[in-house]
Coordinates of C-alpha atoms in Angstrom, one line a residue:
Chain V
M1 CA 83.4 -69.1 216.0
A2 CA 82.7 -65.6 215.0
L3 CA 84.5 -64.3 211.8
I4 CA 85.4 -61.1 213.6
D5 CA 85.9 -61.2 217.3
V6 CA 86.8 -58.0 219.1
V7 CA 87.4 -57.9 222.8
D8 CA 88.1 -54.8 224.9
M9 CA 89.4 -52.7 222.0
K10 CA 91.0 -49.6 223.4
K11 CA 92.5 -46.6 221.7
S12 CA 93.3 -43.0 222.6
F13 CA 94.4 -39.9 220.6
G14 CA 96.5 -38.0 223.1
D15 CA 94.3 -37.6 226.2
I16 CA 91.1 -38.4 224.4
E17 CA 89.9 -42.0 224.7
V18 CA 88.2 -42.6 221.4
L19 CA 87.6 -46.3 222.0
K20 CA 86.8 -47.5 225.5
Q21 CA 86.9 -51.3 225.8
I22 CA 84.8 -52.2 222.8
T23 CA 83.6 -55.8 222.5
F24 CA 81.6 -57.2 219.6
Q25 CA 81.4 -60.2 217.3
V26 CA 80.5 -60.4 213.6
E27 CA 79.4 -63.8 212.2
K28 CA 80.1 -64.9 208.7
N29 CA 77.5 -63.4 206.2
E30 CA 76.3 -60.8 208.7
V31 CA 75.8 -57.2 207.6
V32 CA 76.5 -54.9 210.5
A33 CA 75.5 -51.2 210.4
V34 CA 77.4 -49.0 212.8
I35 CA 75.6 -45.8 213.6
G36 CA 76.2 -43.0 216.0
P37 CA 77.0 -39.3 216.3
S38 CA 80.3 -38.1 214.8
G39 CA 83.2 -38.4 217.1
S40 CA 81.8 -41.5 218.7
G41 CA 84.7 -43.6 217.5
K42 CA 82.9 -45.5 214.7
S43 CA 85.5 -44.8 212.0
T44 CA 88.4 -45.4 214.3
M45 CA 86.9 -48.8 215.3
L46 CA 86.5 -49.7 211.6
R47 CA 90.0 -48.5 210.7
S48 CA 91.5 -50.5 213.5
L49 CA 90.0 -53.7 211.9
A50 CA 91.8 -52.8 208.7
H51 CA 95.0 -51.9 210.6
L52 CA 94.9 -48.3 209.5
E53 CA 95.0 -47.5 213.2
E54 CA 96.8 -49.3 215.9
I55 CA 94.9 -50.0 219.1
E56 CA 96.5 -49.8 222.5
G57 CA 94.7 -52.6 224.2
G58 CA 92.4 -55.5 223.6
T59 CA 92.2 -58.3 221.0
I60 CA 91.0 -58.5 217.4
R61 CA 90.7 -61.9 215.9
I62 CA 89.8 -62.6 212.2
D63 CA 88.5 -66.1 211.8
G64 CA 90.4 -67.1 214.9
E65 CA 93.7 -65.6 213.8
A66 CA 94.8 -62.8 216.2
L67 CA 95.7 -59.5 214.5
V68 CA 96.2 -58.2 218.1
A69 CA 96.1 -60.2 221.2
D70 CA 95.9 -58.3 224.5
G71 CA 97.4 -55.2 222.8
V72 CA 100.3 -57.1 221.2
Y73 CA 100.3 -57.0 217.4
A74 CA 101.1 -60.1 215.3
S75 CA 104.2 -60.1 213.1
T76 CA 104.2 -58.0 210.0
P77 CA 103.8 -61.0 207.6
E78 CA 101.0 -62.3 209.8
I79 CA 99.3 -58.9 209.8
R80 CA 99.6 -58.8 205.9
K81 CA 98.1 -62.2 205.7
I82 CA 95.1 -61.3 207.8
G83 CA 94.8 -58.0 206.0
R84 CA 94.3 -59.9 202.7
R85 CA 91.0 -61.2 204.0
I86 CA 89.7 -57.7 204.6
G87 CA 88.7 -55.1 202.0
M88 CA 87.8 -51.5 202.6
V89 CA 85.8 -48.8 201.0
F90 CA 86.4 -45.2 202.0
Q91 CA 84.3 -42.1 202.3
H92 CA 86.5 -40.3 199.8
F93 CA 86.8 -43.3 197.5
N94 CA 90.6 -43.0 197.3
L95 CA 90.8 -44.2 193.8
F96 CA 94.3 -43.8 192.2
P97 CA 93.8 -40.7 190.0
H98 CA 96.7 -41.4 187.7
L99 CA 95.3 -44.8 186.7
T100 CA 92.2 -45.7 184.6
V101 CA 89.4 -47.7 186.1
K102 CA 90.8 -50.9 184.6
Q103 CA 94.3 -50.1 186.0
N104 CA 92.8 -49.2 189.4
L105 CA 91.2 -52.6 189.5
A106 CA 94.1 -54.6 188.2
L107 CA 96.9 -53.1 190.2
A108 CA 96.6 -54.9 193.5
P109 CA 95.8 -58.4 192.2
K110 CA 98.6 -58.1 189.7
L111 CA 101.2 -56.9 192.2
V112 CA 100.1 -58.7 195.4
K113 CA 98.7 -61.9 194.0
G114 CA 100.6 -62.1 190.7
E115 CA 97.4 -62.9 188.9
A116 CA 97.5 -63.6 185.2
K117 CA 96.3 -61.1 182.7
E118 CA 93.4 -63.2 181.2
K119 CA 92.0 -63.9 184.6
L120 CA 92.3 -60.3 185.6
A121 CA 90.6 -59.1 182.4
S122 CA 87.6 -61.4 182.9
R123 CA 87.2 -60.5 186.5
I124 CA 87.4 -56.8 185.8
T125 CA 84.6 -57.1 183.2
E126 CA 82.5 -59.2 185.6
L127 CA 82.9 -56.8 188.5
L128 CA 82.4 -53.6 186.5
S129 CA 79.2 -55.1 185.1
K130 CA 78.1 -56.0 188.6
V131 CA 78.5 -52.3 189.7
G132 CA 77.0 -51.1 186.4
L133 CA 80.1 -49.5 185.0
A134 CA 81.2 -51.8 182.2
D135 CA 81.4 -48.8 179.8
K136 CA 83.8 -46.9 182.1
V137 CA 86.6 -49.4 182.0
D138 CA 89.1 -46.9 180.3
A139 CA 87.9 -43.8 182.1
Y140 CA 90.0 -41.9 184.6
P141 CA 88.5 -41.3 188.0
A142 CA 88.4 -37.5 187.4
N143 CA 85.8 -38.2 184.6
L144 CA 83.5 -40.1 186.9
S145 CA 80.7 -38.8 189.2
G146 CA 81.0 -39.4 192.9
G147 CA 78.6 -42.3 192.8
Q148 CA 80.5 -43.9 189.9
K149 CA 83.8 -43.5 191.8
Q150 CA 82.5 -45.2 194.8
R151 CA 81.2 -48.1 192.7
V152 CA 84.6 -48.4 191.1
A153 CA 86.1 -48.4 194.6
I154 CA 83.8 -51.2 195.6
A155 CA 84.8 -53.2 192.5
R156 CA 88.5 -52.5 193.3
A157 CA 88.1 -53.9 196.8
L158 CA 86.3 -57.0 195.5
M159 CA 89.1 -57.7 193.0
M160 CA 91.2 -58.9 196.0
E161 CA 88.4 -61.4 196.9
P162 CA 88.1 -60.3 200.5
E163 CA 86.0 -62.3 203.0
I164 CA 85.1 -59.2 204.9
L165 CA 84.3 -55.8 203.4
L166 CA 84.4 -52.6 205.6
F167 CA 82.6 -49.5 204.5
D168 CA 83.6 -46.2 206.1
E169 CA 80.7 -43.8 205.5
P170 CA 80.5 -44.8 201.8
T171 CA 77.8 -42.3 200.9
S172 CA 78.7 -39.4 203.1
A173 CA 80.7 -37.6 200.5
L174 CA 78.0 -38.0 197.8
D175 CA 75.3 -35.7 196.6
P176 CA 71.9 -37.1 197.8
E177 CA 70.8 -38.2 194.4
L178 CA 73.9 -40.3 194.0
T179 CA 73.7 -42.3 197.2
G180 CA 71.1 -44.7 195.8
E181 CA 73.3 -46.2 193.2
V182 CA 76.0 -47.0 195.7
L183 CA 73.6 -48.4 198.3
E184 CA 72.0 -50.5 195.5
V185 CA 75.4 -52.2 194.9
M186 CA 76.0 -52.7 198.6
K187 CA 72.6 -54.3 198.9
K188 CA 73.5 -56.6 196.1
L189 CA 76.6 -57.7 197.9
A190 CA 74.6 -58.3 201.1
E191 CA 72.3 -60.5 199.1
E192 CA 75.3 -62.5 198.0
N193 CA 76.2 -63.0 201.6
M194 CA 79.2 -60.9 201.8
T195 CA 80.2 -60.2 205.4
M196 CA 80.1 -56.4 205.8
I197 CA 80.5 -53.8 208.4
V198 CA 79.1 -50.4 207.3
V199 CA 79.6 -47.2 209.2
T200 CA 76.7 -45.2 207.9
H201 CA 74.2 -42.4 208.4
E202 CA 71.8 -44.1 206.1
M203 CA 69.2 -45.3 208.5
S204 CA 67.1 -46.9 205.7
F205 CA 70.0 -48.9 204.6
A206 CA 70.6 -50.0 208.2
K207 CA 67.0 -51.0 208.6
D208 CA 66.5 -52.7 205.2
V209 CA 69.8 -54.4 204.5
A210 CA 71.8 -54.8 207.8
T211 CA 71.3 -57.9 209.9
K212 CA 72.6 -56.2 213.0
A213 CA 72.9 -52.6 214.2
L214 CA 75.5 -51.2 216.6
F215 CA 74.9 -47.8 218.1
M216 CA 78.1 -46.2 219.3
A217 CA 78.6 -43.0 221.4
D218 CA 81.6 -41.7 223.3
G219 CA 83.8 -44.6 222.3
Q220 CA 81.4 -47.3 223.5
I221 CA 78.9 -49.6 222.0
V222 CA 75.7 -48.3 223.7
E223 CA 73.2 -50.6 222.1
E224 CA 73.3 -53.6 219.8
G225 CA 70.4 -55.3 218.1
I226 CA 68.3 -56.3 215.1
P227 CA 68.1 -53.1 213.1
A228 CA 64.3 -53.0 212.6
V229 CA 63.8 -53.4 216.3
M230 CA 66.6 -51.1 217.5
L231 CA 65.8 -48.3 215.2
T232 CA 62.2 -48.2 216.0
N233 CA 62.2 -49.2 219.6
P234 CA 65.6 -48.3 221.1
T235 CA 66.1 -49.3 224.8
Q236 CA 68.8 -46.9 225.7
N237 CA 68.2 -43.2 226.2
R238 CA 71.2 -42.1 224.2
T239 CA 70.1 -44.2 221.2
K240 CA 66.6 -42.7 221.5
A241 CA 68.0 -39.2 221.6
F242 CA 70.3 -39.8 218.6
L243 CA 67.5 -41.4 216.5
A244 CA 65.1 -38.6 217.4
R245 CA 67.7 -36.1 216.1
T246 CA 68.6 -38.0 212.9
L247 CA 65.2 -39.3 211.9
G248 CA 63.7 -35.9 212.7
Chain J
M1 CA 128.0 -8.1 158.9
S2 CA 129.0 -10.8 156.5
P3 CA 127.5 -14.2 156.6
D4 CA 131.1 -15.5 156.6
Y5 CA 131.8 -13.7 159.8
L6 CA 128.7 -15.0 161.5
L7 CA 129.6 -18.5 160.5
S8 CA 133.1 -18.1 161.7
I9 CA 132.0 -17.1 165.2
L10 CA 129.1 -19.5 165.2
K11 CA 131.4 -22.5 165.0
P12 CA 133.3 -22.0 168.3
M13 CA 130.1 -20.9 170.0
L14 CA 128.3 -24.1 169.0
E15 CA 131.3 -25.9 170.3
G16 CA 130.8 -24.0 173.6
A17 CA 127.1 -24.8 173.5
K18 CA 128.1 -28.5 173.5
A19 CA 129.7 -28.0 176.9
T20 CA 126.7 -26.1 178.1
I21 CA 124.3 -28.9 177.0
L22 CA 126.6 -31.6 178.4
L23 CA 126.7 -29.9 181.8
F24 CA 122.9 -29.5 181.7
V25 CA 122.3 -33.1 180.9
I26 CA 124.7 -34.4 183.5
A27 CA 123.2 -32.1 186.1
I28 CA 119.6 -33.0 185.3
V29 CA 120.1 -36.8 185.0
A30 CA 122.1 -37.0 188.3
S31 CA 120.4 -34.4 190.5
I32 CA 116.8 -35.5 189.9
P33 CA 117.2 -39.0 191.4
L34 CA 119.6 -37.6 194.0
G35 CA 117.0 -35.0 194.9
F36 CA 114.4 -37.7 195.3
L37 CA 116.7 -39.7 197.7
L38 CA 117.2 -36.5 199.7
T39 CA 113.4 -36.0 199.9
L40 CA 113.1 -39.6 201.3
A41 CA 115.9 -38.8 203.7
V42 CA 114.2 -35.6 204.9
N43 CA 111.0 -37.6 205.4
S44 CA 112.8 -40.4 207.2
K45 CA 111.6 -41.4 210.6
F46 CA 115.3 -41.9 211.5
K47 CA 115.9 -38.4 212.9
P48 CA 119.7 -38.1 212.4
L49 CA 119.2 -38.8 208.7
S50 CA 116.4 -36.3 208.4
W51 CA 118.4 -33.7 210.2
L52 CA 121.5 -34.3 208.0
A53 CA 119.5 -34.0 204.8
N54 CA 117.8 -30.8 206.0
T55 CA 121.2 -29.3 206.9
Y56 CA 122.5 -30.3 203.5
I57 CA 119.6 -28.7 201.7
Y58 CA 120.0 -25.6 203.9
L59 CA 123.7 -25.3 203.0
M60 CA 123.2 -25.8 199.3
R61 CA 120.2 -23.4 199.0
G62 CA 121.6 -20.9 201.4
T63 CA 124.9 -20.2 199.7
P64 CA 125.5 -18.9 196.2
L65 CA 126.0 -21.5 193.5
L66 CA 129.0 -19.4 192.3
L67 CA 130.6 -19.8 195.7
Q68 CA 130.0 -23.5 195.6
L69 CA 131.5 -23.7 192.1
L70 CA 134.6 -21.9 193.1
F71 CA 134.8 -24.1 196.2
F72 CA 134.7 -27.3 194.2
V73 CA 137.0 -26.2 191.4
F74 CA 139.6 -24.2 193.2
G75 CA 138.9 -24.7 196.9
L76 CA 139.0 -28.5 197.4
P77 CA 142.6 -28.9 196.3
L78 CA 143.6 -26.4 198.9
I79 CA 142.3 -28.5 201.8
P80 CA 145.3 -29.7 203.9
V81 CA 146.4 -33.3 203.6
I82 CA 143.4 -34.6 201.5
G83 CA 143.4 -31.7 199.1
E84 CA 145.8 -33.3 196.7
Y85 CA 143.5 -36.2 196.2
L86 CA 140.6 -33.9 195.4
V87 CA 142.1 -32.4 192.2
M88 CA 139.6 -33.0 189.4
D89 CA 139.2 -31.9 185.9
R90 CA 137.6 -28.5 186.1
F91 CA 134.6 -29.5 184.1
A92 CA 134.1 -32.5 186.3
A93 CA 134.4 -30.5 189.5
A94 CA 132.0 -27.9 188.2
A95 CA 129.5 -30.6 187.2
L96 CA 129.7 -32.1 190.6
A97 CA 128.9 -28.8 192.2
F98 CA 125.9 -28.3 189.9
V99 CA 124.6 -31.8 190.7
L100 CA 124.9 -31.3 194.4
N101 CA 123.4 -27.9 194.3
Y102 CA 120.4 -28.8 192.1
A103 CA 119.7 -31.9 194.0
A104 CA 118.8 -29.7 197.0
Y105 CA 116.4 -27.7 194.9
F106 CA 114.8 -30.7 193.4
A107 CA 114.5 -32.3 196.8
E108 CA 112.4 -29.3 197.9
I109 CA 110.2 -29.6 194.8
F110 CA 109.6 -33.3 195.4
R111 CA 108.9 -32.7 199.1
G112 CA 106.2 -30.3 198.0
G113 CA 104.8 -32.9 195.6
L114 CA 104.8 -35.6 198.3
L115 CA 102.9 -33.2 200.7
S116 CA 100.1 -32.8 198.2
I117 CA 99.4 -36.5 197.9
D118 CA 96.3 -37.3 199.9
K119 CA 96.8 -39.7 202.9
G120 CA 93.9 -41.7 201.5
Q121 CA 96.1 -42.8 198.7
Y122 CA 98.5 -44.6 201.1
E123 CA 95.6 -46.0 203.0
A124 CA 94.0 -47.4 199.9
A125 CA 97.3 -49.0 198.8
Q126 CA 97.7 -50.5 202.3
V127 CA 94.3 -52.1 202.5
L128 CA 94.8 -53.5 199.0
G129 CA 97.9 -55.2 200.3
L130 CA 100.6 -53.2 198.4
N131 CA 103.9 -53.1 200.2
K132 CA 105.9 -49.9 200.8
W133 CA 108.0 -50.3 197.6
Q134 CA 105.0 -51.0 195.4
T135 CA 103.1 -48.0 197.0
T136 CA 106.1 -45.7 196.4
T137 CA 106.8 -46.7 192.8
R138 CA 103.2 -47.3 191.6
I139 CA 101.2 -44.8 193.5
V140 CA 103.4 -42.1 195.0
I141 CA 106.0 -41.3 192.4
P142 CA 103.7 -41.0 189.4
Q143 CA 101.5 -38.6 191.2
M144 CA 104.4 -36.7 192.7
I145 CA 106.0 -36.2 189.2
R146 CA 102.7 -34.9 187.9
I147 CA 102.5 -32.4 190.7
A148 CA 106.2 -31.5 190.5
L149 CA 106.5 -31.1 186.7
P150 CA 105.8 -27.4 186.4
A151 CA 108.3 -26.6 189.1
L152 CA 110.8 -29.0 187.6
A153 CA 110.4 -27.3 184.3
N154 CA 111.0 -23.9 185.9
E155 CA 114.1 -25.1 187.7
S156 CA 115.5 -26.8 184.5
V157 CA 115.3 -23.5 182.6
T158 CA 117.2 -21.8 185.4
L159 CA 119.8 -24.6 185.2
V160 CA 120.3 -23.9 181.5
K161 CA 121.1 -20.3 182.3
D162 CA 123.2 -21.2 185.4
T163 CA 125.6 -23.2 183.2
A164 CA 127.0 -19.8 182.2
L165 CA 128.6 -19.7 185.6
L166 CA 131.2 -22.1 184.1
Y167 CA 132.7 -18.9 182.7
A168 CA 133.8 -18.0 186.3
V169 CA 135.8 -21.1 186.7
A170 CA 137.4 -20.9 183.2
V171 CA 135.6 -23.9 181.6
P172 CA 135.0 -23.0 178.0
E173 CA 131.3 -22.9 177.2
L174 CA 128.9 -20.9 175.2
L175 CA 129.3 -17.6 177.0
H176 CA 133.1 -17.9 177.1
F177 CA 133.3 -18.1 173.3
A178 CA 130.9 -15.2 172.9
Q179 CA 132.9 -13.0 175.2
T180 CA 136.2 -14.0 173.4
A181 CA 134.7 -12.9 170.1
V182 CA 133.3 -9.7 171.5
N183 CA 136.7 -8.8 172.9
R184 CA 138.5 -9.7 169.7
D185 CA 136.2 -8.1 167.2
F186 CA 134.7 -5.2 169.1
T187 CA 131.1 -6.1 168.2
I188 CA 128.1 -7.1 170.3
V189 CA 126.8 -9.6 167.7
P190 CA 128.3 -12.6 169.5
F191 CA 126.4 -11.7 172.7
V192 CA 123.1 -11.6 170.7
M193 CA 124.0 -14.9 169.1
A194 CA 124.7 -16.4 172.5
G195 CA 121.4 -15.1 173.7
L196 CA 119.6 -16.7 170.8
I197 CA 121.3 -20.0 171.4
Y198 CA 120.2 -20.0 175.0
L199 CA 116.7 -19.2 173.9
L200 CA 116.7 -22.0 171.5
I201 CA 117.8 -24.5 174.2
T202 CA 115.2 -23.3 176.6
A203 CA 112.6 -23.4 173.9
V204 CA 113.3 -27.0 173.2
L205 CA 113.3 -27.7 176.9
T206 CA 109.9 -26.0 177.4
L207 CA 108.5 -28.1 174.6
V208 CA 109.8 -31.3 176.2
F209 CA 108.2 -30.4 179.5
K210 CA 104.9 -29.5 177.8
W211 CA 104.9 -32.9 176.3
L212 CA 105.7 -34.5 179.6
E213 CA 102.9 -32.6 181.3
R214 CA 100.5 -33.8 178.7
R215 CA 101.7 -37.4 179.1
F216 CA 101.3 -37.3 182.9
H217 CA 98.0 -35.4 182.7
Y218 CA 95.1 -37.3 184.2
V219 CA 92.7 -34.8 185.5

């Protein structure tokens, strides 16, 4: 059984259909890169998995448990339970500016899981070293660079020990010279077999790290395949046109 | 002007300043939480509640505080049938008017603070599993206070000076004793002293808010 199973996902904003019957599966340990022009529905699709958007039709199952079945959402406690298995990293980091790095990391596990201080402290140290920011433990987000903020955001998501990590254009808000450090961390996670869905414009990341690529346009998945193959030899004209534009 | 004279008028004026400060403290302590509740009511998805809170804020901000004071102190007891149950100590009635009035202003300040919190903050809290209460108390309120502090400080200074309106409903406070001394002794010195005492109070208040702003500073 697929870890993420999406069938006929549908969503509109007013008259505009942003997601038209999207169907796809993600297996455990897969790293899926979602590419496509802006306005194609990539972010909405991702946000729907994290229940930041509600879909109007279709089914989303996480490890067999239905978040939505045929357009009908599960109960609130059920949704929260499923949500605990999913972490998310945002384009604009969304760190809590009034809290230090350590407090940003500790808040959710403390409040939601009631984790003990000692366990938290060792996990914070471990995760901050993993993202290369052990020395920033007491810094406030305002004193970090964009790349550092995003690495803290990744560590914060990992604190909740999610089984699936969603990335919504994690490097799009960064200066070009800062994207590398974030992609490096994501690559490390992929090597540790974290299941990830990454909406991205970084074609090299898609090619080198992802195990599967989805190309979306106009609210549909136009093409799906092994990244190295799809990015070099796309079968669909829309994919070809998009890649020709982005790869230049 | 002998020091003895100054001391002799200072004593009742400090007595009056006590009433001024007491009213200020009551008004601040009660109207800030009430104002926040009003903000939540305004933002409520339950439309009648939101409409009611908006109407309340409109009434309170749209009419003079002096009118409201007179209404609460002298007007309420005149209401037919229930009026006789609404007779309060003048100071208490005045304090109530201040609390209800200032809550409306604070509600608007907090609403502005809430508007400036990025929607990504709520989203991050949600995907991390925080519930509504945790999000409000741990994420929203601390950021809202930080944004609202300068406006709160400004409004508080206004409140200190507005306490002088007690004069109009014959509750003895700082200005009342100054005026009495001026009438009695034909000198403007009591006015100057009253001014200095108000300045002293607002100076202390400004320092307190400066300290709070430093404490909540995180950028």
